[in-house]
């Protein structure tokens, strides 16, 4: 019986990925119901257990009543979408999962569950960050990729490998507490000696827009150097190869990162931010910018930004970095602006062409556990001859 259920679920999901969903089939409603239901359970858990499941740095910016109202509306809409999806003959498995999850979220207390007083523990899971990012950026980019796809117009909004990408998305978001604690201690404990109060005072006195540009340049300088090292140092490449393993680019594929990479990269990027002493409003603006841009540059969206392609990293620019075409090897390391690639002579952006192939030239293990162990298993063989992009 269990085997038959797995086969049924697998066929249902494969059918959803095989073609673009159309209004009136019920597939859209059923899928959205499942997504909203699962996210609703997570959101209610955040309200019930904020000490262990929410991010302190984000929590201070929340309008809790607005979030509760948004959750209440989403749960009602999700229930209606599930019912409509079933009535229209859509797949019943995701609709059933969604409706069951919504019912469970209601049993947990729903959107207006009381939030207890608490003391903040040192370590926590960033479930709130996972819910908010998946709900808002996911909804926006699924729609954009469905309406304005660059490639695979016949395929639905989920590309092959989306389950693994979603797993990475979840784990890396949940571990935000660990990343923040480690990166903050690294920057303060090892570089406190270099802090200059007078320099920080000058930075704080700058106009807001100048501070924003400065934090982008400072962070991207570190990103460029570290990213280039990930490609040119054999063992570091084995860690970074996980990020290059997707053979299809979409908004979710950028989440595929070996756990050590965001840990190390965030620690290093935080160093210039701490040394320059950017105020909280600048840091918050920077976090919003990179949260959106990091998803955008991996997305399957066709866009022409004209001369801005020389100023800001675009999907086309970053797609060439992920390409396994020979001309794309070791190109386009910058995360925010192509300036550093121009200076480092690693800039590559044909005006009217996109890559043909993506992924690593030499395949790596496909599962999360296999990819986690990949950097530590076996010697680095023939690196210079077989290096992937």
Tab-separated table of C-alpha atoms in Angstrom:
chain	number	residue	atom	x	y	z
A	1	UNK	CA	0.000	0.000	0.000
A	2	UNK	CA	2.804	2.429	0.930
A	3	UNK	CA	4.640	1.644	-2.294
A	4	UNK	CA	1.520	2.341	-4.351
A	5	UNK	CA	1.022	5.649	-2.515
A	6	UNK	CA	4.614	6.695	-3.284
A	7	UNK	CA	4.167	5.798	-6.944
A	8	UNK	CA	0.915	7.783	-7.067
A	9	UNK	CA	2.522	10.833	-5.451
A	10	UNK	CA	5.554	10.609	-7.730
A	11	UNK	CA	3.421	10.415	-10.860
A	12	UNK	CA	1.313	13.329	-9.650
A	13	UNK	CA	4.373	15.522	-9.096
A	14	UNK	CA	5.940	14.498	-12.407
A	15	UNK	CA	2.743	15.413	-14.197
A	16	UNK	CA	2.822	18.823	-12.582
A	17	UNK	CA	6.387	19.430	-13.783
A	18	UNK	CA	5.808	18.177	-17.326
A	19	UNK	CA	3.967	21.189	-18.657
A	20	UNK	CA	2.982	24.704	-17.781
A	21	UNK	CA	-0.114	24.800	-15.552
A	22	UNK	CA	-3.152	26.461	-17.076
A	23	UNK	CA	-5.954	28.323	-15.378
A	24	UNK	CA	-9.025	26.109	-15.041
A	25	UNK	CA	-7.147	22.807	-14.588
A	26	UNK	CA	-7.041	22.967	-10.787
A	27	UNK	CA	-3.296	22.369	-10.659
A	28	UNK	CA	-2.458	25.926	-9.654
A	29	UNK	CA	-5.001	25.991	-6.838
A	30	UNK	CA	-3.964	22.599	-5.460
A	31	UNK	CA	-0.258	23.474	-5.505
A	32	UNK	CA	-0.801	26.873	-3.897
A	33	UNK	CA	-2.999	25.294	-1.231
A	34	UNK	CA	-0.210	22.860	-0.324
A	35	UNK	CA	2.391	25.640	-0.166
A	36	UNK	CA	0.205	27.980	1.885
A	37	UNK	CA	-0.819	25.170	4.241
A	38	UNK	CA	2.741	24.118	5.065
A	39	UNK	CA	3.903	27.721	5.447
A	40	UNK	CA	0.914	28.465	7.691
A	41	UNK	CA	1.884	25.694	10.094
A	42	UNK	CA	5.436	27.085	10.210
A	43	UNK	CA	4.162	30.643	10.766
A	44	UNK	CA	1.895	29.613	13.649
A	45	UNK	CA	4.799	27.732	15.240
A	46	UNK	CA	6.858	30.947	15.021
A	47	UNK	CA	4.114	32.806	16.886
A	48	UNK	CA	3.886	30.106	19.560
A	49	UNK	CA	7.645	29.636	20.065
A	50	UNK	CA	9.346	32.908	19.042
A	51	UNK	CA	12.374	32.367	21.290
A	52	UNK	CA	13.515	29.254	19.427
A	53	UNK	CA	12.081	29.758	15.937
A	54	UNK	CA	12.481	33.460	15.095
A	55	UNK	CA	15.459	35.665	14.259
A	56	UNK	CA	16.108	38.497	16.766
A	57	UNK	CA	17.676	40.775	14.129
A	58	UNK	CA	14.525	40.489	12.017
A	59	UNK	CA	11.999	40.373	14.834
A	60	UNK	CA	12.629	43.998	15.859
A	61	UNK	CA	11.370	45.130	12.436
A	62	UNK	CA	8.136	43.121	12.461
A	63	UNK	CA	4.670	44.604	12.582
A	64	UNK	CA	3.210	41.553	14.342
A	65	UNK	CA	-0.435	42.557	13.920
A	66	UNK	CA	0.060	43.056	10.180
A	67	UNK	CA	1.760	39.671	9.942
A	68	UNK	CA	-1.110	38.030	11.841
A	69	UNK	CA	-3.645	39.598	9.478
A	70	UNK	CA	-1.606	38.494	6.451
A	71	UNK	CA	-1.475	34.949	7.804
A	72	UNK	CA	-5.241	34.907	8.455
A	73	UNK	CA	-5.982	36.066	4.894
A	74	UNK	CA	-3.488	33.576	3.441
A	75	UNK	CA	-5.066	30.672	5.342
A	76	UNK	CA	-8.554	31.547	4.102
A	77	UNK	CA	-7.318	31.970	0.527
A	78	UNK	CA	-5.352	28.715	0.761
A	79	UNK	CA	-8.433	26.782	1.891
A	80	UNK	CA	-10.532	28.164	-0.971
A	81	UNK	CA	-7.790	27.396	-3.501
A	82	UNK	CA	-7.626	23.813	-2.273
A	83	UNK	CA	-11.377	23.324	-2.569
A	84	UNK	CA	-11.475	24.951	-6.011
A	85	UNK	CA	-8.529	22.829	-7.157
A	86	UNK	CA	-10.332	19.621	-6.188
A	87	UNK	CA	-13.616	20.761	-7.769
A	88	UNK	CA	-11.804	21.559	-11.035
A	89	UNK	CA	-10.247	18.106	-11.102
A	90	UNK	CA	-6.743	19.127	-10.047
A	91	UNK	CA	-4.333	16.740	-8.282
A	92	UNK	CA	-5.802	15.729	-4.942
A	93	UNK	CA	-2.555	14.908	-3.141
A	94	UNK	CA	-1.239	18.506	-2.831
A	95	UNK	CA	-4.754	19.832	-2.127
A	96	UNK	CA	-5.229	17.255	0.638
A	97	UNK	CA	-1.820	18.064	2.104
A	98	UNK	CA	-2.632	21.774	2.035
A	99	UNK	CA	-6.083	21.482	3.586
A	100	UNK	CA	-4.780	19.122	6.278
A	101	UNK	CA	-1.931	21.518	7.075
A	102	UNK	CA	-4.350	24.453	7.318
A	103	UNK	CA	-6.526	22.466	9.707
A	104	UNK	CA	-3.469	21.576	11.799
A	105	UNK	CA	-2.375	25.247	11.847
A	106	UNK	CA	-5.824	26.132	13.163
A	107	UNK	CA	-5.533	23.500	15.911
A	108	UNK	CA	-2.188	25.027	16.909
A	109	UNK	CA	-3.950	28.329	17.547
A	110	UNK	CA	-4.130	29.907	14.121
A	111	UNK	CA	-2.913	33.406	13.255
A	112	UNK	CA	-4.007	34.905	16.579
A	113	UNK	CA	-2.337	32.416	18.909
A	114	UNK	CA	-0.960	34.251	21.992
A	115	UNK	CA	2.770	34.947	21.927
A	116	UNK	CA	4.426	34.185	25.294
A	117	UNK	CA	7.033	36.284	27.073
A	118	UNK	CA	10.483	34.793	26.685
A	119	UNK	CA	14.223	35.175	27.138
A	120	UNK	CA	16.239	34.931	23.936
A	121	UNK	CA	18.477	31.844	23.859
A	122	UNK	CA	21.865	32.047	22.193
A	123	UNK	CA	21.008	29.616	19.411
A	124	UNK	CA	17.763	29.417	17.479
A	125	UNK	CA	16.302	28.331	14.138
A	126	UNK	CA	15.386	30.971	11.569
A	127	UNK	CA	11.990	29.503	10.748
A	128	UNK	CA	10.517	33.002	10.425
A	129	UNK	CA	13.132	33.915	7.805
A	130	UNK	CA	12.344	30.709	5.917
A	131	UNK	CA	8.588	31.418	5.932
A	132	UNK	CA	8.847	35.076	4.912
A	133	UNK	CA	11.446	34.530	2.203
A	134	UNK	CA	9.717	31.515	0.702
A	135	UNK	CA	6.292	33.171	0.819
A	136	UNK	CA	7.208	36.546	-0.679
A	137	UNK	CA	10.161	35.879	-2.983
A	138	UNK	CA	8.822	32.462	-3.949
A	139	UNK	CA	5.426	33.819	-4.915
A	140	UNK	CA	6.970	36.697	-6.873
A	141	UNK	CA	9.556	34.697	-8.796
A	142	UNK	CA	7.363	31.695	-9.559
A	143	UNK	CA	4.948	34.130	-11.194
A	144	UNK	CA	7.700	36.022	-13.044
A	145	UNK	CA	9.340	32.840	-14.331
A	146	UNK	CA	5.974	31.498	-15.444
A	147	UNK	CA	5.052	34.695	-17.316
A	148	UNK	CA	8.514	35.759	-18.585
A	149	UNK	CA	10.602	32.573	-18.912
A	150	UNK	CA	13.925	32.845	-20.693
A	151	UNK	CA	14.032	29.140	-21.601
A	152	UNK	CA	11.851	26.057	-21.362
A	153	UNK	CA	8.532	27.854	-21.994
A	154	UNK	CA	6.769	24.497	-22.125
A	155	UNK	CA	7.879	23.558	-18.617
A	156	UNK	CA	6.131	24.478	-15.418
A	157	UNK	CA	7.558	26.833	-12.810
A	158	UNK	CA	9.469	24.006	-11.107
A	159	UNK	CA	12.617	22.821	-12.866
A	160	UNK	CA	14.205	19.378	-12.464
A	161	UNK	CA	16.004	19.151	-9.147
A	162	UNK	CA	13.612	21.506	-7.354
A	163	UNK	CA	13.151	19.125	-4.423
A	164	UNK	CA	16.878	19.161	-3.615
A	165	UNK	CA	17.034	22.935	-4.089
A	166	UNK	CA	14.050	23.390	-1.774
A	167	UNK	CA	15.716	21.196	0.845
A	168	UNK	CA	18.835	23.383	0.699
A	169	UNK	CA	16.636	26.486	0.846
A	170	UNK	CA	15.033	25.219	4.028
A	171	UNK	CA	18.168	24.047	5.806
A	172	UNK	CA	20.239	27.140	5.005
A	173	UNK	CA	17.423	29.434	6.152
A	174	UNK	CA	16.891	27.500	9.369
A	175	UNK	CA	20.606	27.742	10.158
A	176	UNK	CA	20.647	31.539	9.904
A	177	UNK	CA	21.046	31.745	13.683
A	178	UNK	CA	24.241	29.680	13.563
A	179	UNK	CA	25.555	31.685	10.606
A	180	UNK	CA	24.904	35.013	12.345
A	181	UNK	CA	26.461	33.970	15.653
A	182	UNK	CA	29.598	32.544	14.039
A	183	UNK	CA	30.070	35.379	11.528
A	184	UNK	CA	29.510	38.080	14.163
A	185	UNK	CA	32.006	36.538	16.565
A	186	UNK	CA	34.529	36.071	13.763
A	187	UNK	CA	34.353	39.725	12.703
A	188	UNK	CA	34.420	41.160	16.223
A	189	UNK	CA	36.849	38.731	17.880
A	190	UNK	CA	39.513	38.710	15.177
A	191	UNK	CA	39.259	42.224	13.742
A	192	UNK	CA	38.295	44.394	16.714
A	193	UNK	CA	41.880	45.688	16.764
A	194	UNK	CA	41.354	47.326	13.348
A	195	UNK	CA	38.217	49.299	14.281
A	196	UNK	CA	38.701	53.064	14.016
A	197	UNK	CA	36.011	55.172	15.730
A	198	UNK	CA	36.955	58.236	13.676
A	199	UNK	CA	36.591	56.320	10.401
A	200	UNK	CA	33.248	54.911	11.506
A	201	UNK	CA	32.054	58.407	12.441
A	202	UNK	CA	32.884	59.640	8.930
A	203	UNK	CA	30.999	56.694	7.396
A	204	UNK	CA	27.915	57.327	9.540
A	205	UNK	CA	27.969	61.012	8.529
A	206	UNK	CA	27.728	60.148	4.812
A	207	UNK	CA	24.384	60.528	2.985
A	208	UNK	CA	22.248	57.361	3.121
A	209	UNK	CA	22.574	56.624	-0.611
A	210	UNK	CA	26.375	56.956	-0.425
A	211	UNK	CA	26.495	54.578	2.539
A	212	UNK	CA	24.365	52.091	0.618
A	213	UNK	CA	26.661	52.179	-2.432
A	214	UNK	CA	29.695	51.902	-0.162
A	215	UNK	CA	28.394	48.831	1.669
A	216	UNK	CA	27.621	47.176	-1.686
A	217	UNK	CA	31.154	47.854	-2.953
A	218	UNK	CA	32.795	46.775	0.310
A	219	UNK	CA	30.827	43.535	0.489
A	220	UNK	CA	31.318	42.747	-3.191
A	221	UNK	CA	35.077	43.264	-2.979
A	222	UNK	CA	35.200	40.486	-0.386
A	223	UNK	CA	32.708	38.397	-2.387
A	224	UNK	CA	34.868	38.662	-5.525
A	225	UNK	CA	38.086	37.619	-3.763
A	226	UNK	CA	36.490	34.745	-1.851
A	227	UNK	CA	34.470	33.584	-4.862
A	228	UNK	CA	37.562	33.514	-7.043
A	229	UNK	CA	39.345	31.496	-4.372
A	230	UNK	CA	36.466	29.002	-4.359
A	231	UNK	CA	37.138	28.393	-8.040
A	232	UNK	CA	40.924	28.408	-8.066
A	233	UNK	CA	41.794	26.542	-4.848
A	234	UNK	CA	41.124	22.803	-5.412
A	235	UNK	CA	39.626	21.894	-2.011
A	236	UNK	CA	37.546	25.076	-1.864
A	237	UNK	CA	36.218	24.264	-5.317
A	238	UNK	CA	34.928	20.928	-4.044
A	239	UNK	CA	32.795	22.867	-1.562
A	240	UNK	CA	31.652	25.434	-4.123
A	241	UNK	CA	30.933	22.759	-6.759
A	242	UNK	CA	27.714	21.995	-4.898
A	243	UNK	CA	26.421	25.439	-5.863
A	244	UNK	CA	27.302	24.787	-9.511
A	245	UNK	CA	25.739	21.340	-9.688
A	246	UNK	CA	22.200	22.394	-10.868
A	247	UNK	CA	21.817	21.802	-14.593
A	248	UNK	CA	18.843	24.176	-14.828
A	249	UNK	CA	18.774	27.721	-13.523
A	250	UNK	CA	15.773	29.136	-11.715
A	251	UNK	CA	14.951	31.220	-8.643
A	252	UNK	CA	15.412	28.264	-6.321
A	253	UNK	CA	18.666	26.852	-7.737
A	254	UNK	CA	20.777	29.549	-6.068
A	255	UNK	CA	19.881	28.043	-2.692
A	256	UNK	CA	21.952	24.943	-3.376
A	257	UNK	CA	24.997	25.732	-1.232
A	258	UNK	CA	27.242	23.494	0.823
A	259	UNK	CA	26.650	24.443	4.463
A	260	UNK	CA	30.259	25.587	4.917
A	261	UNK	CA	30.042	28.124	2.100
A	262	UNK	CA	27.424	30.564	3.488
A	263	UNK	CA	29.044	30.177	6.907
A	264	UNK	CA	32.483	31.222	5.650
A	265	UNK	CA	31.299	33.801	3.127
A	266	UNK	CA	29.028	35.637	5.564
A	267	UNK	CA	31.786	35.734	8.158
A	268	UNK	CA	34.204	37.332	5.688
A	269	UNK	CA	31.668	39.783	4.235
A	270	UNK	CA	30.769	40.966	7.715
A	271	UNK	CA	34.363	42.087	8.379
A	272	UNK	CA	34.314	45.293	6.244
A	273	UNK	CA	30.762	46.017	7.415
A	274	UNK	CA	31.905	45.897	11.051
A	275	UNK	CA	35.118	47.833	10.412
A	276	UNK	CA	33.355	50.642	8.562
A	277	UNK	CA	30.623	50.819	11.186
A	278	UNK	CA	27.560	51.063	8.959
A	279	UNK	CA	24.396	51.965	10.901
A	280	UNK	CA	21.485	49.520	11.158
A	281	UNK	CA	19.378	51.227	8.464
A	282	UNK	CA	22.183	50.775	5.909
A	283	UNK	CA	22.734	47.146	6.881
A	284	UNK	CA	19.006	46.424	6.700
A	285	UNK	CA	18.777	48.025	3.226
A	286	UNK	CA	21.767	45.930	2.151
A	287	UNK	CA	20.160	42.722	3.432
A	288	UNK	CA	16.947	43.444	1.541
A	289	UNK	CA	18.929	44.196	-1.637
A	290	UNK	CA	20.991	41.008	-1.565
A	291	UNK	CA	17.984	38.885	-0.606
A	292	UNK	CA	16.208	39.951	-3.786
A	293	UNK	CA	19.232	40.133	-6.079
A	294	UNK	CA	20.623	36.735	-5.101
A	295	UNK	CA	17.353	35.150	-6.191
A	296	UNK	CA	16.993	37.313	-9.296
A	297	UNK	CA	20.423	36.553	-10.773
A	298	UNK	CA	19.781	32.800	-10.644
A	299	UNK	CA	16.218	33.058	-11.969
A	300	UNK	CA	14.904	31.882	-15.311
A	301	UNK	CA	13.734	35.373	-16.296
A	302	UNK	CA	14.464	37.111	-19.557
A	303	UNK	CA	15.182	40.776	-18.973
A	304	UNK	CA	17.054	43.520	-20.820
A	305	UNK	CA	18.403	46.251	-18.554
A	306	UNK	CA	20.391	48.077	-21.228
A	307	UNK	CA	23.447	49.959	-19.957
A	308	UNK	CA	22.748	48.842	-16.395
A	309	UNK	CA	24.341	45.507	-17.351
A	310	UNK	CA	27.671	47.288	-16.807
A	311	UNK	CA	26.655	48.529	-13.362
A	312	UNK	CA	24.776	45.711	-11.660
A	313	UNK	CA	24.937	41.919	-11.829
A	314	UNK	CA	22.021	40.594	-13.898
A	315	UNK	CA	20.613	37.107	-14.562
A	316	UNK	CA	22.430	36.957	-17.913
A	317	UNK	CA	25.746	37.893	-16.265
A	318	UNK	CA	25.427	35.296	-13.518
A	319	UNK	CA	24.079	32.603	-15.829
A	320	UNK	CA	27.386	32.804	-17.704
A	321	UNK	CA	29.153	32.180	-14.395
A	322	UNK	CA	27.131	28.982	-13.890
A	323	UNK	CA	27.621	27.799	-17.476
A	324	UNK	CA	29.723	24.781	-18.390
A	325	UNK	CA	30.448	26.241	-21.846
A	326	UNK	CA	34.213	26.510	-22.404
A	327	UNK	CA	34.117	30.287	-22.842
A	328	UNK	CA	32.462	30.717	-19.437
A	329	UNK	CA	35.055	28.942	-17.281
A	330	UNK	CA	36.324	31.133	-14.422
A	331	UNK	CA	34.296	34.205	-15.365
A	332	UNK	CA	31.924	36.629	-13.602
A	333	UNK	CA	32.755	36.158	-9.924
A	334	UNK	CA	31.126	39.365	-8.636
A	335	UNK	CA	27.830	39.112	-6.779
A	336	UNK	CA	26.543	42.699	-6.962
A	337	UNK	CA	28.413	44.755	-9.573
A	338	UNK	CA	30.557	43.710	-12.588
A	339	UNK	CA	33.138	46.359	-11.633
A	340	UNK	CA	35.454	43.914	-9.897
A	341	UNK	CA	35.318	41.446	-12.785
A	342	UNK	CA	36.243	44.251	-15.174
A	343	UNK	CA	39.185	45.170	-12.959
A	344	UNK	CA	40.170	41.511	-12.521
A	345	UNK	CA	39.788	40.716	-16.256
A	346	UNK	CA	37.225	38.006	-15.555
A	347	UNK	CA	34.237	39.811	-17.089
A	348	UNK	CA	32.330	37.916	-19.793
A	349	UNK	CA	28.954	39.060	-21.068
A	350	UNK	CA	28.073	38.528	-24.751
A	351	UNK	CA	25.345	41.003	-25.580
A	352	UNK	CA	22.829	38.774	-27.348
A	353	UNK	CA	23.751	35.279	-26.155
A	354	UNK	CA	23.048	33.130	-23.123
A	355	UNK	CA	24.841	29.903	-22.123
A	356	UNK	CA	23.970	26.570	-23.693
A	357	UNK	CA	24.784	24.227	-20.793
A	358	UNK	CA	24.785	24.575	-17.033
A	359	UNK	CA	26.139	22.517	-14.175
A	360	UNK	CA	29.542	21.093	-13.386
A	361	UNK	CA	31.587	19.588	-16.202
A	362	UNK	CA	32.383	16.635	-13.975
A	363	UNK	CA	29.211	15.424	-12.168
A	364	UNK	CA	29.138	15.357	-8.382
A	365	UNK	CA	26.847	13.328	-6.068
A	366	UNK	CA	23.188	14.271	-6.388
A	367	UNK	CA	21.816	13.972	-2.852
A	368	UNK	CA	22.292	16.418	0.023
A	369	UNK	CA	24.283	13.983	2.169
A	370	UNK	CA	26.468	12.983	-0.759
A	371	UNK	CA	27.118	16.600	-1.643
A	372	UNK	CA	27.879	17.471	1.976
A	373	UNK	CA	30.505	14.701	2.119
A	374	UNK	CA	31.878	15.389	-1.368
A	375	UNK	CA	34.685	17.805	-0.323
A	376	UNK	CA	36.006	15.316	2.225
A	377	UNK	CA	35.933	12.078	0.206
A	378	UNK	CA	38.827	11.132	-2.043
A	379	UNK	CA	41.760	13.220	-3.308
A	380	UNK	CA	41.451	16.128	-5.700
A	381	UNK	CA	42.514	14.489	-8.958
A	382	UNK	CA	43.601	16.221	-12.140
A	383	UNK	CA	42.137	19.493	-10.909
A	384	UNK	CA	43.691	21.733	-13.530
A	385	UNK	CA	42.618	19.444	-16.364
A	386	UNK	CA	39.068	18.755	-15.268
A	387	UNK	CA	38.085	21.856	-13.309
A	388	UNK	CA	34.396	22.718	-13.553
A	389	UNK	CA	33.105	26.271	-14.031
